[in-house]
Short mmCIF file of C-alpha atoms in Angstrom, two decimals:
data_model
loop_
_atom_site.label_atom_id
_atom_site.label_comp_id
_atom_site.label_asym_id
_atom_site.label_seq_id
_atom_site.Cartn_x
_atom_site.Cartn_y
_atom_site.Cartn_z
CA MET A 80 -5.15 -2.33 -15.71
CA GLY A 81 -3.63 -0.23 -13.05
CA SER A 82 -2.40 2.33 -15.46
CA THR A 83 -5.87 2.57 -17.22
CA ILE A 84 -7.63 3.03 -13.72
CA SER A 85 -4.98 5.78 -12.74
CA ARG A 86 -5.52 7.60 -16.11
CA VAL A 87 -9.30 7.69 -15.90
CA TRP A 88 -9.41 8.46 -12.10
CA THR A 89 -7.08 11.51 -12.82
CA LYS A 90 -9.19 12.77 -15.45
CA LEU A 91 -12.38 12.52 -13.35
CA PHE A 92 -11.05 13.63 -10.03
CA GLY A 93 -7.81 15.38 -10.56
CA LYS A 94 -4.47 14.40 -8.95
CA ILE A 95 -4.98 11.58 -6.68
CA GLU A 96 -3.33 11.32 -3.26
CA ALA A 97 -3.06 8.63 -0.71
CA ARG A 98 -1.46 8.22 2.62
CA LEU A 99 0.70 5.45 3.54
CA ILE A 100 2.52 4.39 6.77
CA MET A 101 5.50 2.25 6.57
CA ILE A 102 6.07 0.22 9.71
CA GLY A 103 8.30 -2.67 11.02
CA LEU A 104 10.68 -3.63 13.67
CA ASP A 105 13.90 -1.56 14.01
CA GLY A 106 16.67 -2.19 11.42
CA VAL A 107 14.56 -4.01 8.92
CA GLY A 108 15.28 -1.46 6.15
CA LYS A 109 12.28 0.78 6.15
CA THR A 110 14.08 4.00 5.32
CA THR A 111 16.10 2.38 2.73
CA LEU A 112 12.98 1.15 1.02
CA LEU A 113 11.35 4.54 1.39
CA HIS A 114 14.48 5.95 -0.61
CA GLN A 115 13.95 3.21 -3.12
CA PHE A 116 10.41 4.35 -3.66
CA ARG A 117 11.29 7.77 -3.91
CA LEU A 118 14.55 7.90 -5.85
CA GLY A 119 14.93 4.39 -7.38
CA GLU A 120 18.16 3.77 -5.55
CA ALA A 121 19.54 2.78 -2.13
CA VAL A 122 20.89 5.65 0.06
CA THR A 123 22.86 5.42 3.20
CA THR A 124 20.61 5.89 6.15
CA THR A 125 20.87 6.23 9.83
CA PRO A 126 18.33 4.71 12.40
CA THR A 127 15.11 6.77 12.24
CA ILE A 128 14.16 8.60 15.40
CA GLY A 129 10.62 9.44 15.28
CA PHE A 130 9.49 9.41 11.74
CA ASN A 131 10.30 10.41 8.25
CA VAL A 132 7.76 11.91 5.69
CA GLU A 133 8.27 11.75 1.95
CA ALA A 134 6.11 12.33 -1.04
CA VAL A 135 6.41 9.64 -3.50
CA GLU A 136 5.03 10.20 -7.25
CA PHE A 137 3.93 6.84 -8.81
CA LYS A 138 1.55 6.17 -11.70
CA ASN A 139 0.30 9.72 -11.37
CA ILE A 140 -0.58 9.30 -7.81
CA LYS A 141 0.92 11.22 -4.98
CA LEU A 142 1.81 8.94 -2.09
CA ASN A 143 2.51 10.59 1.24
CA VAL A 144 4.52 7.95 2.91
CA TRP A 145 5.23 8.15 6.81
CA ASP A 146 8.15 6.16 7.53
CA LEU A 147 7.93 5.31 11.41
CA SER A 148 10.67 4.41 13.60
CA GLY A 149 10.70 0.81 14.51
CA HIS A 150 12.26 1.40 18.10
CA GLU A 151 10.51 -0.79 20.68
CA LYS A 152 9.73 2.44 22.78
CA ILE A 153 8.28 4.23 19.86
CA ARG A 154 6.02 1.53 18.36
CA SER A 155 3.17 2.41 20.73
CA VAL A 156 3.03 5.66 18.76
CA TRP A 157 2.33 3.92 15.53
CA ARG A 158 -1.26 3.98 16.44
CA THR A 159 -1.73 7.71 16.55
CA MET A 160 -0.65 7.67 12.91
CA CYS A 161 -3.52 5.43 11.68
CA PRO A 162 -6.38 7.85 11.05
CA ASN A 163 -6.92 8.69 7.14
CA THR A 164 -4.45 5.90 6.04
CA GLN A 165 -5.15 4.06 2.90
CA GLY A 166 -2.20 1.81 2.86
CA VAL A 167 0.18 0.06 5.13
CA VAL A 168 3.69 -1.08 4.15
CA PHE A 169 4.97 -3.57 6.87
CA VAL A 170 8.72 -4.39 6.35
CA VAL A 171 10.16 -7.56 7.79
CA ASP A 172 13.71 -8.93 7.76
CA SER A 173 13.76 -12.25 6.01
CA THR A 174 16.96 -13.23 7.65
CA ASP A 175 15.88 -12.23 11.39
CA ILE A 176 14.24 -15.68 12.31
CA ALA A 177 14.75 -14.77 15.95
CA ARG A 178 12.40 -11.76 15.88
CA MET A 179 9.85 -12.95 13.40
CA ASP A 180 7.36 -13.61 16.31
CA ALA A 181 7.81 -10.08 17.53
CA ALA A 182 7.16 -8.79 13.91
CA ARG A 183 4.04 -11.01 13.65
CA GLU A 184 2.74 -9.67 17.00
CA GLU A 185 3.27 -6.06 16.09
CA LEU A 186 1.77 -6.49 12.67
CA HIS A 187 -1.57 -8.11 13.76
CA HIS A 188 -1.76 -5.86 16.90
CA MET A 189 -1.53 -2.79 14.51
CA LEU A 190 -3.94 -3.98 11.95
CA TRP A 191 -6.68 -4.45 14.50
CA GLU A 192 -6.99 -0.74 14.82
CA ASP A 193 -10.32 0.37 13.47
CA HIS A 194 -8.79 3.15 11.32
CA LEU A 195 -6.92 0.47 9.30
CA ARG A 196 -9.81 -1.95 8.90
CA ASP A 197 -10.11 -1.01 5.19
CA ALA A 198 -6.36 -0.30 4.64
CA ILE A 199 -4.49 -2.16 1.80
CA VAL A 200 -1.50 -4.10 3.26
CA LEU A 201 1.84 -4.74 1.62
CA VAL A 202 4.24 -6.86 3.40
CA PHE A 203 7.73 -6.38 2.30
CA ALA A 204 10.07 -9.27 3.00
CA ASN A 205 13.37 -7.44 2.83
CA LYS A 206 17.00 -8.66 2.67
CA GLN A 207 16.28 -11.41 0.21
CA ASP A 208 19.85 -10.62 -0.90
CA PHE A 209 21.23 -12.08 2.37
CA PRO A 210 22.37 -15.55 2.98
CA GLY A 211 19.63 -17.54 5.02
CA ALA A 212 16.65 -15.38 4.00
CA LEU A 213 13.49 -17.29 4.32
CA ASP A 214 11.29 -17.73 1.25
CA ALA A 215 7.87 -16.29 0.81
CA ALA A 216 6.00 -19.46 1.94
CA ALA A 217 7.92 -19.63 5.20
CA ILE A 218 7.58 -15.83 5.87
CA SER A 219 3.77 -16.05 5.21
CA ALA A 220 3.44 -18.92 7.62
CA LYS A 221 5.56 -17.29 10.41
CA MET A 222 3.74 -13.96 9.88
CA ASP A 223 0.34 -15.76 9.97
CA LEU A 224 -0.73 -13.57 7.00
CA ASP A 225 -3.76 -15.70 6.25
CA ARG A 226 -5.33 -14.36 9.47
CA LEU A 227 -5.42 -10.79 8.45
CA ARG A 228 -8.78 -9.39 7.72
CA GLN A 229 -7.45 -6.80 5.19
CA VAL A 230 -6.36 -7.24 1.71
CA TRP A 231 -2.89 -8.07 1.80
CA HIS A 232 0.04 -9.10 -0.48
CA LEU A 233 3.57 -10.39 0.43
CA GLN A 234 6.42 -9.16 -1.77
CA VAL A 235 9.90 -10.66 -1.28
CA GLY A 236 12.76 -8.37 -2.35
CA SER A 237 15.62 -6.12 -1.40
CA ALA A 238 15.50 -2.52 -0.58
CA VAL A 239 19.19 -2.23 -1.30
CA THR A 240 19.24 -3.80 -4.85
CA GLY A 241 15.69 -2.66 -5.64
CA ALA A 242 14.50 -6.28 -6.36
CA GLY A 243 10.67 -6.49 -5.97
CA VAL A 244 10.26 -2.96 -4.85
CA ASN A 245 8.42 -1.71 -7.86
CA GLN A 246 6.39 -4.93 -8.15
CA GLY A 247 5.19 -4.41 -4.58
CA LEU A 248 4.51 -0.79 -4.96
CA ASP A 249 2.68 -1.28 -8.24
CA TRP A 250 0.36 -3.82 -6.50
CA LEU A 251 -0.29 -1.51 -3.51
CA VAL A 252 -1.16 1.40 -5.84
CA ASN A 253 -3.44 -0.57 -7.96
CA LEU A 254 -5.46 -1.94 -5.02
CA ILE A 255 -5.73 1.51 -3.55
CA LEU A 256 -7.24 2.52 -6.77
CA ILE A 257 -9.53 -0.33 -7.13
CA LEU A 258 -10.60 -0.65 -3.47
CA ILE A 259 -10.57 2.79 -2.22
CA PRO A 260 -11.70 4.99 -4.93
CA PRO A 261 -11.62 8.83 -4.55
CA VAL A 262 -14.74 10.74 -3.93
CA ALA A 263 -15.54 13.50 -6.45
CA GLN A 264 -15.70 16.98 -4.82
CA HIS A 265 -18.75 17.84 -6.79
CA PRO A 266 -20.69 14.58 -7.30
CA ALA A 267 -22.70 15.95 -9.98
CA ASP A 268 -19.71 16.27 -12.07
CA THR A 269 -19.39 12.53 -12.48
CA ASP A 270 -22.74 12.39 -14.69
CA ALA A 271 -20.80 14.39 -17.29
CA TRP A 272 -17.58 12.39 -17.40
CA TYR A 273 -17.41 12.73 -21.07
CA THR A 274 -16.61 16.43 -20.64
CA ARG A 275 -13.23 15.49 -18.99
CA GLY A 276 -11.87 13.62 -21.97
CA VAL A 277 -12.60 10.02 -20.63
CA CYS A 278 -13.48 8.19 -23.55
CA LEU A 279 -15.84 5.09 -23.60
CA GLN A 280 -13.00 2.53 -24.12
CA GLU A 281 -11.37 3.87 -21.09
CA LEU A 282 -14.70 3.40 -19.07
CA LEU A 283 -15.27 -0.01 -20.30
CA ALA A 284 -11.83 -0.98 -19.29
CA LEU A 285 -12.62 -0.36 -15.68
CA PRO A 286 -14.26 -2.86 -13.33
CA THR A 287 -17.91 -3.18 -14.04
CA ALA A 288 -18.61 -2.72 -10.50
CA ILE A 289 -17.78 0.98 -10.70
CA LEU A 290 -19.81 1.89 -13.79
CA ASP A 291 -23.70 2.70 -13.54
CA PHE A 292 -25.04 3.72 -16.94
CA GLY A 293 -22.24 6.02 -17.66
CA ARG A 294 -21.78 7.30 -14.08
CA VAL A 295 -18.92 6.77 -11.82
CA VAL A 296 -20.15 5.65 -8.47
CA ALA A 297 -18.48 5.53 -5.17
CA LEU A 298 -19.06 2.18 -3.47
CA GLN A 299 -18.46 1.17 -0.11
CA PRO A 300 -15.13 -0.74 0.60
CA THR A 301 -16.70 -4.00 1.38
CA HIS A 302 -18.36 -3.94 -2.06
CA TRP A 303 -15.14 -3.41 -3.74
CA ARG A 304 -13.55 -6.10 -1.72
CA ALA A 305 -16.33 -8.59 -3.07
CA TRP A 306 -15.38 -7.51 -6.54
CA TYR A 307 -11.78 -8.08 -5.99
CA GLN A 308 -12.05 -11.33 -4.48
CA VAL A 309 -14.23 -12.67 -7.45
CA ASN A 310 -11.96 -11.08 -10.15
CA TYR A 311 -8.47 -11.50 -8.80
#
């Protein structure tokens, strides 16, 4: 369904852009994961000082990804990057049991920022290709993910091998499209959706919550969450 939504959204509103922040403790593989997002392959990296910003094209969506340093002295700056953020990618080292509590505290503290109340959250459990990596159930429990107020998903994988990367990104993009729809620059244009090459079959394939007698309507995030909880 994600590709259908992306196609219709593009016809109605033009190129879709979303802003993501990628956070996590230092040394967990954030920058390597960013290169997998952008290039589809692992690249030798050095510890990030400050932040990296990369544009990633995925499913006709432009993702502006801010890769923020996980150094302890820089984590306080994360909160200044929250405004206008649609998605959060939190990377955790599946083998670093000693720092799992610290990772949990940083994640929960960050997600209580008002600017991130409606953000979509992907927790990427990295380094699953290493011996001793915790499984998804153990990581979910240690990270206390069920307490998050946001819509979230835990994806296990490896930023080096690419395992799980596309699956996680696919989920994130689909949820951004479903739960945080773009707003038309000219709302009246949504009444004439047929002039933009959107066929009836495509509209019928969209969630019924976003259709109103042939019009595309922008609902509040809470309404979209209610639809998501019932249908997914």
